[in-house]
Every structure is written in structure tokens, then in C-alpha cells.
Short mmCIF file of C-alpha atoms in Angstrom, two decimals:
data_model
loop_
_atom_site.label_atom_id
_atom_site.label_comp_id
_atom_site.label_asym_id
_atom_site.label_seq_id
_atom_site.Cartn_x
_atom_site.Cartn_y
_atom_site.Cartn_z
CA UNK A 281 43.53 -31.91 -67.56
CA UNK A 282 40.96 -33.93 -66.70
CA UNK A 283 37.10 -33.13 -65.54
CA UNK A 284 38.11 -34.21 -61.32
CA UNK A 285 40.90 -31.82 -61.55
CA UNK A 286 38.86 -28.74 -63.20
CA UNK A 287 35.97 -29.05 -60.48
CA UNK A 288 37.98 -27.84 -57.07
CA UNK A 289 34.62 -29.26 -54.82
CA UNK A 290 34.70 -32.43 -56.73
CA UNK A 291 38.42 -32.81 -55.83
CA UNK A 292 38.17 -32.18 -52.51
CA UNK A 293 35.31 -34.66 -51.76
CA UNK A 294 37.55 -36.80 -54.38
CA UNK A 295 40.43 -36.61 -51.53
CA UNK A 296 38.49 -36.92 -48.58
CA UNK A 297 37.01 -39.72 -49.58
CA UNK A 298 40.41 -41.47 -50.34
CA UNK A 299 41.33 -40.73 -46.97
CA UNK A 300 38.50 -42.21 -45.13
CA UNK A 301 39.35 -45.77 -47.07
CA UNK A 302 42.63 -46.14 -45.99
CA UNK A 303 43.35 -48.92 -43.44
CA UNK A 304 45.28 -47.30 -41.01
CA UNK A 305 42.81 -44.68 -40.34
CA UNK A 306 39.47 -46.98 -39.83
CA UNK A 307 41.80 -49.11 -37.21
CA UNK A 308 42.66 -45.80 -35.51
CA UNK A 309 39.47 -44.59 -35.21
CA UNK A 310 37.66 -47.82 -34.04
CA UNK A 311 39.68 -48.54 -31.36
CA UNK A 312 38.31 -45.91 -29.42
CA UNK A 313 34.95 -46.13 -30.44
CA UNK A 314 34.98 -49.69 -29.00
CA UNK A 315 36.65 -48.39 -25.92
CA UNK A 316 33.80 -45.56 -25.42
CA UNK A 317 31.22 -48.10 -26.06
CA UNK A 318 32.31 -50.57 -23.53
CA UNK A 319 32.96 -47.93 -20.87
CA UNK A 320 29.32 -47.07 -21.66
CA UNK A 321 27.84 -49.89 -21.33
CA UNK A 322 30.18 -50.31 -18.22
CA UNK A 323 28.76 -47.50 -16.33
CA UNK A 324 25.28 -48.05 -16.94
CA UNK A 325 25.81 -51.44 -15.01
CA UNK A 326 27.41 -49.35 -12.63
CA UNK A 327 24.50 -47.97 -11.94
CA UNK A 328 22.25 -50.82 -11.47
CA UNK A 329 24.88 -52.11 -8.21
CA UNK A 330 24.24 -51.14 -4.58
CA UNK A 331 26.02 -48.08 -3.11
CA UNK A 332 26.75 -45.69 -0.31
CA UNK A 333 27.25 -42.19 -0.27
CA UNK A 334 27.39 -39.48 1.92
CA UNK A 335 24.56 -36.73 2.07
CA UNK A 336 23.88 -33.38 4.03
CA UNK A 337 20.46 -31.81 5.00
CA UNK A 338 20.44 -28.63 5.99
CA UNK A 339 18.92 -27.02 9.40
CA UNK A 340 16.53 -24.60 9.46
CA UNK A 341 15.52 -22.39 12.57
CA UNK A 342 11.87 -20.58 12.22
CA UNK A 343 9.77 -18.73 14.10
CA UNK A 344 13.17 -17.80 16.57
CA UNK A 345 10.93 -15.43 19.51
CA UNK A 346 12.19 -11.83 19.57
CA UNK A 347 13.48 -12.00 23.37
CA UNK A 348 15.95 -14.70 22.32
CA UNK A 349 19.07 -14.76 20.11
CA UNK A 350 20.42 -18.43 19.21
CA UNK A 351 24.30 -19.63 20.11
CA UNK A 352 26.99 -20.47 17.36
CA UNK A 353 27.57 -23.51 18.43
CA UNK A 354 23.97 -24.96 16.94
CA UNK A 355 24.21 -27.31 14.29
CA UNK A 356 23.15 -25.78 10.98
CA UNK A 357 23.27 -29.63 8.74
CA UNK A 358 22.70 -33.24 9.69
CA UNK A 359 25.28 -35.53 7.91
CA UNK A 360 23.32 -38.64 6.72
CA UNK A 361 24.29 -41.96 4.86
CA UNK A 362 21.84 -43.60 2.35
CA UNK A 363 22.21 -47.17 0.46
CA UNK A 364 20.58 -47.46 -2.79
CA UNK A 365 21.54 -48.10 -6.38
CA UNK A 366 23.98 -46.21 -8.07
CA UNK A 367 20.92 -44.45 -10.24
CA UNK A 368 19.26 -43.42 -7.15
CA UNK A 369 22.69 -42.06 -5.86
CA UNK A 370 23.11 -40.18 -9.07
CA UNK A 371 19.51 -38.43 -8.36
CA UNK A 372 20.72 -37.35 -5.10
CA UNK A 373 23.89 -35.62 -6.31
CA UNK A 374 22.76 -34.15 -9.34
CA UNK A 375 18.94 -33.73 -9.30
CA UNK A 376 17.70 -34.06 -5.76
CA UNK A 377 17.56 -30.77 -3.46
CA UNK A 378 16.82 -31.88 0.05
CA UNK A 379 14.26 -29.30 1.39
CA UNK A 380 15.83 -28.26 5.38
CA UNK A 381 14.80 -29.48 9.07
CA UNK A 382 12.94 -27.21 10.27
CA UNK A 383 12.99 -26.37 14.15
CA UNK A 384 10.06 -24.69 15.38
CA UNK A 385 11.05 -22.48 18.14
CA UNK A 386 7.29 -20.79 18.74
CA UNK A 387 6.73 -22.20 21.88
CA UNK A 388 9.76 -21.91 24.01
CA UNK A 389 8.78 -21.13 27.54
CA UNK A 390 10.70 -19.92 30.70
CA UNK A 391 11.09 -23.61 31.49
CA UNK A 392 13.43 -24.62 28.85
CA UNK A 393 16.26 -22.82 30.69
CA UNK A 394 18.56 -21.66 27.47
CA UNK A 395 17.86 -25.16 25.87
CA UNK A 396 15.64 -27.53 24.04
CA UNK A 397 16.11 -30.85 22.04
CA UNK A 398 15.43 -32.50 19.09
CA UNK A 399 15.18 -36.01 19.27
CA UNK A 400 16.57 -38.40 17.07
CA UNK A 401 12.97 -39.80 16.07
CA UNK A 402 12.18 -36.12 14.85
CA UNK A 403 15.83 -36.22 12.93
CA UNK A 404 15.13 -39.47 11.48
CA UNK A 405 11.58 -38.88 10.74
CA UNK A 406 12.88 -35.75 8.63
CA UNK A 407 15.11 -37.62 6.65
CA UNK A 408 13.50 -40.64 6.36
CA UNK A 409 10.82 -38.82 4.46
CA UNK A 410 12.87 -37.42 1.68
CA UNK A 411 13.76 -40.42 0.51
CA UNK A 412 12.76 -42.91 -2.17
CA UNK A 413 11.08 -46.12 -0.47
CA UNK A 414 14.18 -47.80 -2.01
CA UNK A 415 16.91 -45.86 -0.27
CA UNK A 416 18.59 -47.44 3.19
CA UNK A 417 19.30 -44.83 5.70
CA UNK A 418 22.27 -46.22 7.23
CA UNK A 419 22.92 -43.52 9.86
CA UNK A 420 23.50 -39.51 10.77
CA UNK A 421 25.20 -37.04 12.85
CA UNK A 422 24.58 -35.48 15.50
CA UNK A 423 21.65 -37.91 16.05
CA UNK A 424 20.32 -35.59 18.45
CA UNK A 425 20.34 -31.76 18.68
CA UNK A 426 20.39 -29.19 21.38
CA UNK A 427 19.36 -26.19 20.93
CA UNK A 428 20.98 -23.42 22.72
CA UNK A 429 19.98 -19.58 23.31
CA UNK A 430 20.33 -16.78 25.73
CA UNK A 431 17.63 -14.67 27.00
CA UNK A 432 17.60 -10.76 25.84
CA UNK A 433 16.79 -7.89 27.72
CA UNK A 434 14.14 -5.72 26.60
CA UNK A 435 12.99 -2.13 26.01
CA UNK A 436 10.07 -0.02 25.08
CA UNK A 437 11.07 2.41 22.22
CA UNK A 438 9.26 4.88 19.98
CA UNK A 439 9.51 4.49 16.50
CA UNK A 440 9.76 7.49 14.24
CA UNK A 441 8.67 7.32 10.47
CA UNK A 442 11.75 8.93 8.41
CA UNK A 443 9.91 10.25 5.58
CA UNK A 444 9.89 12.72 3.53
CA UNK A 445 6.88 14.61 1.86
CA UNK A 446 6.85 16.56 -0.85
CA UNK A 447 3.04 17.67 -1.93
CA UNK A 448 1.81 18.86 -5.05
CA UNK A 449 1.79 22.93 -4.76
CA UNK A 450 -1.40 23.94 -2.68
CA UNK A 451 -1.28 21.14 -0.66
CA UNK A 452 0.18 20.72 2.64
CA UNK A 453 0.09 18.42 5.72
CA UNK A 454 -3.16 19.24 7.40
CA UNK A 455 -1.95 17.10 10.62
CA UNK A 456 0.87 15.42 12.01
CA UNK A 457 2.63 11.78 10.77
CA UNK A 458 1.16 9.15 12.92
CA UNK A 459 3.06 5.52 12.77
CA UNK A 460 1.22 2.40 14.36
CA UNK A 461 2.00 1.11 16.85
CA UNK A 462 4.10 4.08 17.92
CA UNK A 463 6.46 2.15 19.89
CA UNK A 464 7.65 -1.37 19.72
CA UNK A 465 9.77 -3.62 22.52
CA UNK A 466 13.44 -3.80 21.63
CA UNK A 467 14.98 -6.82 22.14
CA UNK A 468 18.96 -6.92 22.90
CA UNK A 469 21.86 -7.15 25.57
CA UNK A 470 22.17 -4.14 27.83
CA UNK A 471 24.83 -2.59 25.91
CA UNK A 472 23.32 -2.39 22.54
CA UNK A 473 19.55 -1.04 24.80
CA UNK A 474 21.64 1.42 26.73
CA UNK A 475 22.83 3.27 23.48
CA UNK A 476 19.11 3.94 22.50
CA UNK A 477 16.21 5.73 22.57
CA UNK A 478 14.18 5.41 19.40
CA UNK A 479 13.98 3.22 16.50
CA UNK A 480 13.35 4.85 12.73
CA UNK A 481 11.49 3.23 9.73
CA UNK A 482 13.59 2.26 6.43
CA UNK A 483 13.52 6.02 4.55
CA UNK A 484 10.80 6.46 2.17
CA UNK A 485 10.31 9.46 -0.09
CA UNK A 486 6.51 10.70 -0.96
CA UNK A 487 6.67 13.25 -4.00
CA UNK A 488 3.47 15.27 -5.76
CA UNK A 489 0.55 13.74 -3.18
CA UNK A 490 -2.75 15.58 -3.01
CA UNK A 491 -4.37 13.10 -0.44
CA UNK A 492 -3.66 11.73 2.68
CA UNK A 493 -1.39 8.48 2.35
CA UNK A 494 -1.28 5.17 4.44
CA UNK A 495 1.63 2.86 4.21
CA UNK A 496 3.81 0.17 5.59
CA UNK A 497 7.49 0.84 6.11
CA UNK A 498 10.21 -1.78 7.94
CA UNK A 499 12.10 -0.81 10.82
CA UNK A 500 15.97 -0.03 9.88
CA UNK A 501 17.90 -3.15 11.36
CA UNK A 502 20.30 -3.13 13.94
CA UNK A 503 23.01 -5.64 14.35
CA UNK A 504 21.92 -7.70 17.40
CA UNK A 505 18.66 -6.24 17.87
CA UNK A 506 15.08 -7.92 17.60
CA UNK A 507 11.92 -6.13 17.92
CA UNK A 508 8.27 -7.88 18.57
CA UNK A 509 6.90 -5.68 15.27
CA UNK A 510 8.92 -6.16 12.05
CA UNK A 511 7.34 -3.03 10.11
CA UNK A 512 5.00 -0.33 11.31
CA UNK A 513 1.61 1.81 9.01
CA UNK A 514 2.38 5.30 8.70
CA UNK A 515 -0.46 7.64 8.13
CA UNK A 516 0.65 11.10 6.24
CA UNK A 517 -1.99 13.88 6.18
CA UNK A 518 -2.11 15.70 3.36
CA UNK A 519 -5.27 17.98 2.14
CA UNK A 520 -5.59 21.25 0.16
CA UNK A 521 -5.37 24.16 1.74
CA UNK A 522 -6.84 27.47 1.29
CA UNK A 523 -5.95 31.13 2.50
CA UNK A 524 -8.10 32.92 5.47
CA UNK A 525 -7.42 36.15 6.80
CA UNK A 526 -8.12 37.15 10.05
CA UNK A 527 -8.11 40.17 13.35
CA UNK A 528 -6.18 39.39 16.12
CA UNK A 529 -6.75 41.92 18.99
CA UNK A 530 -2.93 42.43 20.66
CA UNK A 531 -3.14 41.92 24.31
CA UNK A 532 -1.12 43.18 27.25
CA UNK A 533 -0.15 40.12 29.51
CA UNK A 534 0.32 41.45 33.34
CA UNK A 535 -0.61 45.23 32.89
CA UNK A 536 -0.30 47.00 36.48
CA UNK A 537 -3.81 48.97 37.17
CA UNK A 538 -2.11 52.21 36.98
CA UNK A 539 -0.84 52.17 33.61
CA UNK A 540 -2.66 52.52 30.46
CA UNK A 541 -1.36 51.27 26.94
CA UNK A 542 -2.21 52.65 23.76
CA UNK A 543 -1.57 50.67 20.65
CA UNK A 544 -1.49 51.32 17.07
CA UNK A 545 -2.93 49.26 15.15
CA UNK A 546 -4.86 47.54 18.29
CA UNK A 547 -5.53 44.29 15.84
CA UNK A 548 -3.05 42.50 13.52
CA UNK A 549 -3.91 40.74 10.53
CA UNK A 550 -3.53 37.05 10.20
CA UNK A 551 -2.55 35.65 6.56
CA UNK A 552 -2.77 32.07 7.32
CA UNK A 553 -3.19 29.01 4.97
CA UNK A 554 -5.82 25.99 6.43
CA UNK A 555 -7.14 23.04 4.79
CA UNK A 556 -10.58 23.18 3.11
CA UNK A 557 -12.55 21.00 5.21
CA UNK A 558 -11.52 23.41 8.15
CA UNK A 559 -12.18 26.98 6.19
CA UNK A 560 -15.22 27.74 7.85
CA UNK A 561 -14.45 26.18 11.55
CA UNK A 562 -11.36 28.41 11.99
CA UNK A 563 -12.04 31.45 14.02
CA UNK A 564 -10.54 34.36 15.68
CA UNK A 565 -10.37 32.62 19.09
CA UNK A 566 -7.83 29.60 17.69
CA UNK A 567 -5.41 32.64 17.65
CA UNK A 568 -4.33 34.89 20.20
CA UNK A 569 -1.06 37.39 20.64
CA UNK A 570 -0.12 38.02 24.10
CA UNK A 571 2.85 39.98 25.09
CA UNK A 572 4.26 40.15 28.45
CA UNK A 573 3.95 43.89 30.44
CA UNK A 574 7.82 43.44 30.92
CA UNK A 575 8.32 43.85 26.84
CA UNK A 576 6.79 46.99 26.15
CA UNK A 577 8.77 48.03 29.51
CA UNK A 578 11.87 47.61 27.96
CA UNK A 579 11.18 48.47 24.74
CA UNK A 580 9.33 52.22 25.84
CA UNK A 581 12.06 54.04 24.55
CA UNK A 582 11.53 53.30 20.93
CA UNK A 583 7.33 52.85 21.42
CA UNK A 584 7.91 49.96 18.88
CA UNK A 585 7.42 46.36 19.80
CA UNK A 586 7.94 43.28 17.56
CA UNK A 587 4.50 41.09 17.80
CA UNK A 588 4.14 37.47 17.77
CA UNK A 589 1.37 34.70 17.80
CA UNK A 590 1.15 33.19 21.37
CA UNK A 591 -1.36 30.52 20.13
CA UNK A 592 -2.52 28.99 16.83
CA UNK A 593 -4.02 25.90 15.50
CA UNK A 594 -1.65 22.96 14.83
CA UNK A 595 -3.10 22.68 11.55
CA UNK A 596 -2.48 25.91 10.07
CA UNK A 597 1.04 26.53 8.18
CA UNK A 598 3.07 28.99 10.10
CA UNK A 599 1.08 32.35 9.23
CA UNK A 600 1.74 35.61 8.13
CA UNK A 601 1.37 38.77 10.02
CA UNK A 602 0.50 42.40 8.92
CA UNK A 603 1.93 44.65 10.53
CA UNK A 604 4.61 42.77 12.21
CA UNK A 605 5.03 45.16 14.68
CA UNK A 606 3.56 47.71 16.71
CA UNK A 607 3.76 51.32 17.69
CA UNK A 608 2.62 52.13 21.52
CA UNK A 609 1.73 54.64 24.25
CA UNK A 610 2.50 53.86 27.50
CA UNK A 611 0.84 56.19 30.23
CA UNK A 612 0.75 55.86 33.83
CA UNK A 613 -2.15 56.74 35.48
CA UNK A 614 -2.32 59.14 38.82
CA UNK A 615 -3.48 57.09 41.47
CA UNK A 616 -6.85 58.47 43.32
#
């Protein structure tokens, strides 16, 4: 055996080697080489010849007023063709993004009667611009553009803030939500206004706040509906609160002269919760419990009346009350 044939790497270069010198496989193999190389050096002088091609730019619409809504039928790309060389060309297919016509709508006025144009200086001009000094613009489609829209009707509507609030434990809302501006004009056709009567914020979720919170929500969209305000600030008061008891005298609305009521107990406690800053402001007289004459009327038989708060601050959480009822006398007096 001899050293080649002991060495299995050795062999196998050995072999491929051998194949590689035969004839018939160089003349198989450089046949296409030659081919690739010539269709190489063909398409590179391609590319130095003059040609035309076919190009689109799109159209852009901005700053559209809210108390119009654009037709269909508006052209949304201008069709243009260019002469250059075929490098050029190549830039434009593969390379080039054409940045869009814009339209500024901002200034329509009542004048323009559902149309304005775009001449074919302003078409050309945008074009024209995009393209290398060495580029032909041969022509484009439309050449002009009209610009069609219908008026909308409009509507005043409130806007509420959906929004939930979820504050850390001791703290409460010490007021109520506030958006700005609280209502916005609607823009649509009749049928979509008709249908309603307030607009609501994108949903937005506040969770362990201790301090009063300011942000900027969107307005949910509606299909075919434009509004002059986009998003709205919502203001969410939130403070600590605190607990304050107070005596709340129980008072007879109505009583006839002749009558006198006897109560027990004449004062009810008030168990209420208020923000800090407003502790020491609160008072007796932001409270009152009234109850019609007619009540303890009707309820004489049992002398036991269910009491209720007949005013309270806005600010305060709903409060407790101790006793929540009362026991009464009623006595009618002789007349002199």
C-alpha cells in the first residue's frame, strides 16, 4: 500500500485535484463564466444609455378643517414620466422614496363652494424638485387637480372624561373631575349629530394616587365625525382625608303652630371623612337634616322615623350617621 492511499485527506485532495485538470470540466465551466462576464459588462453599458420609465408620487391632504370631509373621487398619486440614464432610473426604483404633494387645505373659505384647484405649475413644481438636475420630466397625470368636499353640520357637545380612579387608602377625591374645554363642536352629517349627545375621552385607568392629577386624554373616534379639539386636560382631585365628627340638630320642616314635637336624641352625630386642608373650615352649618311635618305624620304610630342629611358639602364622602333614626312625641297643643 502506498503512503497516498494510507492518508484518507491526502487522497481526497489527491482526487479532487485530478478532477479539476481534466479538459472537459475547465471547458464546461468557462463557458459560463464568459457568458456572466459579458452579460456584466453588458448591463453596466445598459446603464450608461438614455431611458424612460414610469413613476408615481403620492398625494397628501393636511391640515383638512374639521367642518369638512373630502370626496372619494380625489386623486391620491400623480403619475409622472422622467428621462434619464438607466443608473438614475435604477435610483428611482430601488433607492429613491419620493416624499408626497402636499395640499394645504388651512385656508378654505365659504367662497370655494365644495372645490379648490391645484394648478399644474404647483404639480410640476412638486415634482420637478425631487429630481436630479439630470432627469427630463416628460409629463404627468392629472396635470391639474380638483379638490372636492362637502360641508358638515355641526354641534356643541360635552365631553366626559371616562376614567377611573383608584387612590391609595386614605385618600379620596376631594372635588369633582373637571375636563378642558368641557365641550367641543362636533362635526358630521345630520344623521350621525342626531344620534348624540356627548362625546367620552379614550379610557384611562389612575391606580394608588395621593395627589391631585392633570392629564391629556384623546377623544374616542367616531366613524365620520370631526371635532375642532383632538384631545382634552382632565384635572382629578385627589387629597387626604381625615375623619370629623359632628351635631346636627334634627329639624321639623312645616310644623303647624298647634303641635309640638318631641325628639329623642334632638341632635345626630355626623361621622364624616373631609380632606385636610378643609378640617378646620367644616362646620355644623354645611350640614343640616330636615324632615318634612308630613313624615312624622305618617309614621306617628310607631314614634320612629328614619333620618337623613338634607344638605352636605360636596366634598365630604357620603357620611355616617349615629343614630340613624329617631324616636318622637307628637303632641297637639289646645288652642287658646
Amino acid at each position: 500500500m502506498s503512503r497516498l492511499d494510507s492518508n484518507p485527506f491526502k487522497s481526497a485532495v489527491h482526487h479532487i485535484k485530478t478532477f479539476f485538470q481534466r479538459q472537459r470540466w475547465r471547458d464546461t465551466v468557462i463557458f459560463p463564466f464568459f457568458l456572466l462576464l459579458s452579460a456584466g459588462f453588458w448591463y453596466l453599458q445598459s446603464l450608461q444609455e438614455e431611458r424612460e420609465l414610469e413613476l408615481s408620487l403620492p398625494v397628501k391632504y393636511r391640515n383638512v378643517p374639521a367642518h369638512i370631509t373630502l370626496t372619494d373621487d380625489n386623486p391620491q398619486a400623480i403619475v409622472f414620466r422622467v428621462k434619464d440614464r438607466g443608473v438614475t432610473m435604477l435610483g428611482y426604483t430601488w433607492l429613491y422614496k419620493f416624499a408626497p404633494l402636499e395640499i394645504n387645505l388651512k385656508n378654505i373659505t365659504e367662497e370655494a363652494n365644495g372645490q379648490i384647484s391645484v394648478t399644474r405649475k404647483t404639480i410640476e413644481s412638486g415634482i420637478s424638485k425631487q429630481l436630479a438636475s439630470s432627469t427630463s420630466l416628460l409629463g404627468f397625470e392629472p396635470q391639474t387637480i380638483e379638490v372636492h368636499y362637502t360641508e358638515l353640520g355641526s354641534r356643541e357637545l360635552p365631553v366626559v372624561a371616562d376614567i377611573s380612579v383608584l387612590p391609595e387608602p386614605g385618600f379620596h377625591l376631594s372635588g369633582d373631575i373637571t375636563v378642558t374645554p368641557a365641550t367641543v363642536v362636533a362635526y358630521a352629517n345630520t344623521a350621525i349629530l342626531d344620534t348624540l349627545h356627548e362625546l367620552r375621552t379614550v379610557a384611562a385607568e389612575l391606580k394608588n394616587i395621593t395627589s391631585t392629577r392633570e392629564l391629556t386624554l384623546r377623544l374616542q373616534s367616531i366613524a365620520g365625525l370631526q371635532t375642532d379639539k383632538s384631545e382634552v386636560r382632565v384635572t382629578v382631585p385627589v387629597e387626604e382625608f381625615t375623619e370629623k365628627r359632628l351635631k346636627i340638630p334634627v329639624q321639623c320642616e312645616n310644623l303647624p303652630e298647634h303641635y309640638a314635637l318631641h325628639l329623642l336624641p334632638p341632635e345626630i352625630e355626623v361621622i364624616c371623612l373631609v380632606p385636610v386642608s378643609q378640617f378646620g373650615t367644616l362646620t355644623e352649618a354645611d350640614f343640616e337634616i330636615r324632615i318634612p311635618f308630613q313624615e312624622f305624620e305618617a309614621n306617628r304610630p310607631s314614634g320612629r322615623l328614619a333620618v337623613r342629611l338634607t344638605r352636605q358639602p360636596p366634598q365630604t364622602v357620603p357620611p355616617a350617621l349615629s343614630p340613624e333614626t329617631v324616636e318622637f312625641i307628637m303632641e297637639r297643643r289646645e288652642k287658646p
